[in-house]
Amino acid sequence: VCVNPHDQRVFATCGGDGALRVYTRYASGGVVTATSAPGALFAAGWSPTRPALIACGGVGGRVCLYDLTATGGEDVQPTEQFRACDAGTDVQAIAFNPALPEYLATADARFVRVWELGAGLTTERAGERRVIDAIAGAETAAEAAAALDAAKASRR
């Protein structure tokens, strides 16, 4: 479980079903669900500089980054993906560096690795806080999906 550092009404979970879910304090269930790959997810974290960017990692060493302003409402897909560990190992922890937000750390059973993210993943976009505010106010997945669809349309 991780709380969005930009809006504490929004938090995310990941788990054994391979889904990353975003919740709000107003909704009885997840308002955004992303499933990127088969297998469990063990770690998730929100970006300290991008209100709508979440990273998660799990089985097979895969890390997925989700920019909620760039993906569709009902069909949330990773914006970026990469393998963070050797074959046969899993990402067990993930953390953004709040002092140097261009760095993302991942850990498996043997190593901690640090990855440098590009400016597109570390620089806040116009309207990004409005998207998180709209998600935070959503009471249903349909309301959150509409907010994500509007954000994606405004980027075109």
Backbone as JSON, one array per atom type, in Angstrom:
{
  "sequence": "VCVNPHDQRVFATCGGDGALRVYTRYASGGVVTATSAPGALFAAGWSPTRPALIACGGVGGRVCLYDLTATGGEDVQPTEQFRACDAGTDVQAIAFNPALPEYLATADARFVRVWELGAGLTTERAGERRVIDAIAGAETAAEAAAALDAAKASRR",
  "N": [[0.85, -1.18, 0.0], [0.58, 2.2, -0.86], [0.57, 5.66, -0.31], [-0.46, 8.48, -2.17], [1.83, 11.07, -2.46], [1.1, 13.62, -3.16], [-1.59, 13.94, -2.89], [-3.35, 12.91, -0.35], [-5.74, 11.61, -0.31], [-5.73, 9.65, -2.13], [-4.62, 6.41, -2.85], [-2.58, 3.5, -3.54], [-2.51, -0.03, -4.29], [-0.93, -3.22, -4.64], [-0.74, -6.68, -5.65], [-1.03, -10.28, -5.27], [-2.64, -11.02, -7.42], [-1.67, -9.74, -9.62], [-2.52, -7.21, -10.22], [-2.5, -3.66, -10.19], [-4.0, -1.36, -8.17], [-5.85, 1.62, -7.76], [-7.17, 3.56, -5.21], [-9.67, 5.58, -3.59], [-10.66, 7.66, -0.85], [-13.37, 7.92, -0.92], [-14.56, 5.91, -2.39], [-15.89, 2.6, -2.5], [-14.51, 0.53, -3.56], [-11.69, -0.26, -5.73], [-10.83, 2.43, -7.93], [-9.32, 2.7, -10.18], [-7.83, 0.27, -12.17], [-5.05, -1.6, -13.09], [-3.6, -4.03, -15.05], [-0.75, -5.46, -15.97], [0.9, -7.61, -16.56], [1.15, -11.19, -16.33], [1.24, -12.68, -13.09], [2.35, -12.07, -9.71], [2.46, -8.86, -8.07], [4.75, -7.1, -6.1], [5.55, -4.68, -5.06], [4.98, -1.16, -4.93], [4.99, 2.33, -5.8], [4.5, 5.87, -5.57], [5.43, 8.62, -7.63], [7.56, 11.24, -6.42], [7.53, 13.68, -7.68], [5.77, 13.67, -9.82], [2.46, 13.73, -9.79], [0.67, 11.88, -10.95], [2.04, 9.55, -11.56], [2.89, 6.21, -11.19], [4.89, 3.54, -10.03], [5.47, 0.04, -10.29], [6.5, -3.25, -9.28], [7.39, -6.74, -9.73], [6.9, -10.25, -10.13], [9.26, -12.0, -12.09], [10.97, -9.91, -12.38], [10.07, -7.59, -13.56], [9.43, -4.13, -14.05], [6.92, -1.74, -14.08], [5.83, 1.38, -15.22], [3.3, 3.68, -14.73], [1.73, 6.28, -16.21], [-0.83, 8.08, -15.36], [-2.03, 10.17, -16.7], [-1.62, 9.68, -19.32], [-2.7, 7.33, -20.15], [-5.58, 5.32, -21.03], [-8.93, 5.48, -19.6], [-10.5, 3.09, -18.93], [-8.81, 1.15, -19.84], [-6.07, 0.78, -18.62], [-2.73, 1.01, -19.22], [0.8, 0.2, -19.04], [3.12, 2.92, -19.21], [5.82, 2.83, -19.5], [8.08, 0.04, -19.45], [10.41, -2.2, -17.97], [13.01, -4.65, -17.43], [14.2, -5.3, -14.28], [15.77, -7.0, -12.81], [17.81, -10.0, -12.64], [17.06, -12.89, -14.66], [14.58, -15.05, -13.38], [14.41, -13.93, -10.87], [12.63, -11.74, -8.63], [11.19, -8.45, -8.41], [11.21, -7.02, -5.32], [11.04, -4.74, -3.85], [10.48, -1.24, -4.31], [11.36, 2.13, -4.92], [11.1, 5.63, -5.21], [13.44, 8.32, -5.31], [13.15, 10.94, -3.19], [14.76, 13.22, -2.95], [16.35, 13.27, -5.21], [14.65, 13.02, -7.77], [14.88, 11.85, -10.29], [15.82, 9.35, -10.02], [15.13, 5.91, -9.54], [14.84, 3.26, -7.36], [15.24, -0.26, -7.21], [14.77, -3.47, -5.7], [15.83, -6.83, -5.34], [16.12, -10.23, -4.23], [18.85, -10.27, -3.93], [20.18, -7.92, -4.8], [20.31, -4.3, -4.85], [19.27, -2.0, -7.16], [19.76, 0.98, -9.04], [17.99, 3.16, -11.08], [18.03, 5.49, -13.71], [15.66, 7.79, -14.57], [14.06, 9.32, -17.38], [13.53, 12.81, -18.3], [10.86, 13.11, -19.04], [9.53, 11.44, -17.35], [9.88, 12.54, -14.91], [9.24, 15.2, -14.72], [6.64, 17.3, -13.84], [3.51, 17.45, -15.47], [1.4, 19.81, -17.17], [-1.74, 20.3, -15.72], [-1.76, 17.91, -14.37], [-2.12, 17.66, -11.58], [-4.8, 18.33, -11.41], [-5.96, 16.09, -12.56], [-5.38, 14.09, -10.65], [-6.8, 15.19, -8.55], [-9.39, 14.93, -9.57], [-9.59, 12.14, -9.72], [-9.35, 11.61, -7.0], [-11.77, 12.57, -6.07], [-13.53, 10.79, -7.15], [-16.17, 8.47, -6.97], [-16.73, 6.14, -8.11], [-15.47, 3.59, -10.39], [-16.13, 4.26, -12.99], [-16.38, 7.07, -12.93], [-13.7, 7.75, -12.34], [-12.47, 6.69, -14.62], [-13.54, 8.35, -16.6], [-12.29, 10.75, -15.91], [-9.62, 10.08, -16.45], [-9.78, 9.53, -19.2], [-10.44, 12.09, -20.15], [-8.12, 13.47, -19.46], [-6.24, 12.19, -21.07], [-7.23, 12.84, -23.61], [-6.85, 15.61, -23.59], [-4.14, 15.8, -23.86], [-3.59, 15.37, -26.5]],
  "CA": [[0.0, 0.0, 0.0], [1.32, 3.45, -0.87], [-0.27, 6.85, -0.37], [0.03, 9.49, -3.09], [2.38, 12.17, -1.67], [0.53, 14.89, -3.62], [-2.98, 13.98, -2.47], [-3.47, 11.76, 0.55], [-7.03, 10.94, -0.51], [-5.5, 8.65, -3.17], [-3.57, 5.44, -2.52], [-2.5, 2.37, -4.48], [-2.11, -1.34, -3.78], [-0.62, -4.25, -5.62], [-0.82, -7.96, -4.96], [-0.84, -11.58, -5.89], [-3.41, -11.18, -8.66], [-0.99, -9.03, -10.69], [-3.19, -5.94, -10.52], [-2.24, -2.43, -9.46], [-5.29, -0.69, -8.0], [-5.87, 2.94, -7.14], [-8.36, 3.74, -4.38], [-9.88, 6.88, -2.96], [-11.37, 7.5, 0.43], [-14.81, 7.99, -1.15], [-15.04, 4.75, -3.14], [-15.9, 1.35, -1.74], [-13.57, -0.37, -4.23], [-10.7, 0.43, -6.55], [-11.39, 3.26, -8.99], [-8.47, 2.46, -11.35], [-7.16, -1.04, -12.1], [-4.1, -1.85, -14.18], [-2.97, -5.34, -15.06], [0.23, -5.35, -17.05], [1.55, -8.88, -16.88], [0.75, -12.24, -15.39], [2.1, -12.84, -11.93], [2.17, -11.18, -8.56], [3.19, -7.61, -7.89], [5.19, -7.06, -4.7], [5.92, -3.34, -4.6], [4.48, -0.02, -5.7], [5.32, 3.63, -5.24], [4.13, 7.07, -6.33], [6.53, 9.57, -7.88], [7.53, 12.43, -5.57], [7.41, 14.89, -8.5], [4.69, 13.49, -10.79], [1.3, 13.27, -9.04], [-0.07, 10.8, -11.61], [2.96, 8.49, -11.99], [3.05, 5.11, -10.24], [5.76, 2.45, -10.45], [5.26, -1.21, -9.56], [7.39, -4.32, -9.69], [6.98, -8.04, -9.22], [7.4, -11.51, -10.65], [10.03, -11.94, -13.32], [11.84, -8.74, -12.38], [9.51, -6.53, -14.39], [8.97, -2.87, -13.47], [6.0, -1.0, -14.95], [5.53, 2.76, -14.84], [2.0, 4.09, -15.23], [1.4, 7.7, -16.23], [-2.29, 8.07, -15.44], [-2.5, 11.21, -17.63], [-1.36, 9.26, -20.7], [-3.36, 6.06, -20.44], [-7.04, 5.43, -21.08], [-9.63, 5.28, -18.34], [-10.86, 1.69, -18.65], [-7.74, 0.28, -20.31], [-4.84, 1.38, -18.1], [-1.56, 0.27, -19.68], [2.07, 0.83, -18.64], [3.74, 3.9, -20.1], [7.17, 2.29, -19.68], [8.35, -1.23, -18.77], [11.77, -2.71, -18.12], [13.4, -5.73, -16.52], [15.06, -4.7, -13.26], [16.61, -8.01, -12.15], [18.2, -11.15, -13.43], [16.0, -13.86, -14.91], [14.28, -15.93, -12.26], [14.27, -13.19, -9.62], [11.48, -10.84, -8.6], [11.32, -7.16, -7.74], [10.56, -7.12, -4.02], [10.86, -3.39, -3.31], [10.66, -0.17, -5.29], [11.27, 3.44, -4.25], [11.6, 6.84, -5.85], [14.28, 9.13, -4.43], [12.51, 12.26, -3.11], [15.75, 14.29, -3.1], [16.8, 13.21, -6.6], [13.5, 12.28, -8.32], [15.17, 11.15, -11.54], [16.29, 8.01, -9.69], [14.2, 4.91, -9.02], [15.58, 2.1, -6.85], [14.53, -1.54, -7.12], [15.53, -4.48, -4.97], [15.41, -8.23, -5.4], [16.66, -10.98, -3.09], [20.31, -10.14, -3.83], [20.76, -6.63, -5.16], [19.57, -3.06, -5.03], [19.71, -1.34, -8.4], [19.24, 2.33, -9.19], [17.7, 3.44, -12.48], [17.82, 6.91, -14.01], [14.47, 8.01, -15.39], [14.17, 10.5, -18.24], [12.81, 14.02, -17.88], [9.43, 12.91, -19.26], [8.97, 10.7, -16.22], [10.16, 13.23, -13.64], [8.75, 16.58, -14.78], [5.19, 17.37, -13.75], [2.83, 17.96, -16.66], [0.29, 20.74, -16.94], [-3.02, 19.67, -15.45], [-1.61, 16.61, -13.7], [-2.74, 17.72, -10.25], [-6.26, 18.31, -11.61], [-6.34, 14.69, -12.81], [-5.37, 13.4, -9.36], [-7.93, 15.72, -7.78], [-10.61, 14.32, -10.11], [-9.59, 10.75, -9.26], [-9.59, 11.63, -5.55], [-13.19, 12.81, -5.85], [-14.34, 9.76, -7.8], [-16.82, 7.49, -6.11], [-16.84, 4.89, -8.88], [-14.46, 3.38, -11.41], [-16.57, 4.98, -14.19], [-16.0, 8.48, -12.75], [-12.25, 7.84, -12.48], [-12.17, 6.43, -16.03], [-13.87, 9.56, -17.34], [-11.22, 11.72, -15.63], [-8.41, 9.65, -17.18], [-10.04, 9.73, -20.63], [-10.36, 13.54, -20.4], [-6.71, 13.85, -19.38], [-5.58, 11.67, -22.27], [-7.71, 13.64, -24.74], [-6.27, 16.94, -23.54], [-2.71, 15.71, -24.25], [-3.46, 15.2, -27.96]],
  "C": [[0.89, 1.23, 0.0], [0.36, 4.62, -1.09], [0.36, 7.84, -1.35], [0.55, 10.68, -2.28], [1.8, 13.54, -2.05], [-0.92, 15.06, -3.19], [-3.26, 12.73, -1.64], [-4.84, 11.11, 0.52], [-6.9, 9.79, -1.49], [-4.38, 7.71, -2.71], [-3.65, 4.26, -3.49], [-2.08, 1.11, -3.75], [-1.7, -2.21, -4.95], [-0.61, -5.58, -4.89], [-0.66, -9.17, -5.83], [-1.6, -11.8, -7.19], [-2.8, -10.43, -9.84], [-1.6, -7.69, -11.04], [-2.68, -4.83, -9.61], [-3.58, -1.72, -9.38], [-5.1, 0.63, -7.29], [-7.21, 3.1, -6.44], [-8.46, 5.2, -3.94], [-10.67, 6.66, -1.67], [-12.88, 7.5, 0.25], [-15.39, 6.74, -1.79], [-14.96, 3.49, -2.29], [-14.95, 0.31, -2.34], [-12.57, 0.44, -5.03], [-11.36, 1.23, -7.66], [-10.56, 3.17, -10.28], [-7.8, 1.11, -11.13], [-6.29, -1.19, -13.33], [-3.53, -3.24, -14.02], [-2.03, -5.39, -16.25], [0.82, -6.68, -17.48], [1.05, -9.94, -15.92], [1.73, -12.31, -14.23], [1.91, -11.76, -10.89], [3.0, -9.91, -8.68], [3.51, -7.49, -6.41], [5.44, -5.66, -4.18], [5.34, -2.28, -5.53], [4.88, 1.27, -5.02], [4.9, 4.75, -6.17], [5.37, 7.94, -6.52], [6.42, 10.76, -6.94], [7.34, 13.73, -6.36], [6.28, 14.84, -9.51], [3.48, 12.93, -10.06], [0.59, 12.06, -9.64], [0.84, 9.68, -12.12], [3.15, 7.48, -10.86], [4.0, 4.08, -10.85], [5.39, 1.21, -9.65], [6.21, -2.26, -10.11], [6.97, -5.64, -9.08], [7.68, -9.2, -9.87], [8.15, -11.29, -11.96], [10.91, -10.71, -13.42], [11.33, -7.56, -13.19], [9.11, -5.32, -13.55], [8.09, -2.2, -14.51], [5.78, 0.38, -14.36], [4.23, 3.16, -15.51], [1.85, 5.6, -15.09], [-0.11, 7.78, -16.43], [-2.84, 9.16, -16.34], [-2.36, 10.76, -19.08], [-2.13, 8.01, -21.11], [-4.87, 6.27, -20.47], [-7.68, 5.1, -19.75], [-9.92, 3.84, -18.0], [-9.71, 0.74, -18.97], [-6.39, 0.87, -19.9], [-3.66, 0.48, -18.44], [-0.28, 0.96, -19.2], [2.55, 1.82, -19.69], [5.14, 3.43, -20.47], [7.26, 0.96, -18.93], [9.81, -1.58, -18.97], [12.01, -3.84, -17.12], [14.46, -5.17, -15.57], [15.98, -5.7, -12.57], [16.94, -9.13, -13.11], [17.01, -12.09, -13.61], [15.82, -14.77, -13.7], [14.19, -15.24, -10.91], [13.14, -12.18, -9.76], [11.83, -9.51, -7.96], [10.53, -7.25, -6.43], [10.33, -5.77, -3.37], [11.15, -2.38, -4.41], [10.51, 1.16, -4.57], [11.83, 4.53, -5.14], [12.46, 7.57, -4.83], [13.66, 10.52, -4.35], [13.49, 13.42, -3.28], [16.25, 14.4, -4.53], [15.77, 12.4, -7.38], [13.75, 11.59, -9.65], [15.65, 9.72, -11.3], [15.19, 7.16, -9.06], [15.04, 3.72, -8.58], [14.67, 0.88, -6.84], [15.42, -2.51, -6.36], [14.94, -5.85, -5.24], [16.05, -8.93, -4.21], [18.16, -10.78, -2.89], [20.84, -8.73, -4.0], [19.77, -5.48, -5.05], [20.14, -2.41, -6.28], [19.03, 0.02, -8.48], [19.15, 2.63, -10.68], [17.49, 4.93, -12.64], [16.66, 7.03, -14.98], [14.67, 9.27, -16.23], [13.31, 11.65, -17.73], [11.3, 13.87, -18.06], [8.74, 12.17, -18.13], [9.19, 11.41, -14.88], [9.64, 14.66, -13.6], [7.23, 16.59, -14.8], [4.61, 18.02, -15.0], [1.71, 18.91, -16.26], [-1.0, 19.95, -16.72], [-2.95, 18.36, -14.69], [-2.26, 16.6, -12.32], [-4.27, 17.73, -10.35], [-6.75, 16.88, -11.85], [-6.39, 13.93, -11.49], [-6.51, 13.9, -8.49], [-9.25, 15.1, -8.26], [-10.71, 12.85, -9.69], [-9.92, 10.7, -7.78], [-11.06, 11.84, -5.23], [-14.1, 11.75, -6.43], [-14.91, 8.8, -6.78], [-16.95, 6.14, -6.8], [-15.69, 4.8, -9.88], [-14.83, 4.14, -12.69], [-16.21, 6.47, -14.1], [-14.49, 8.67, -12.91], [-11.83, 7.63, -13.94], [-12.46, 7.66, -16.88], [-12.8, 10.63, -17.13], [-9.95, 11.36, -16.39], [-8.59, 9.84, -18.69], [-9.93, 11.21, -20.99], [-8.9, 14.0, -20.38], [-5.95, 13.39, -20.62], [-5.97, 12.49, -23.5], [-7.07, 15.02, -24.75], [-4.79, 16.97, -23.91], [-2.53, 15.64, -25.74], [-3.29, 16.52, -28.65]]
}
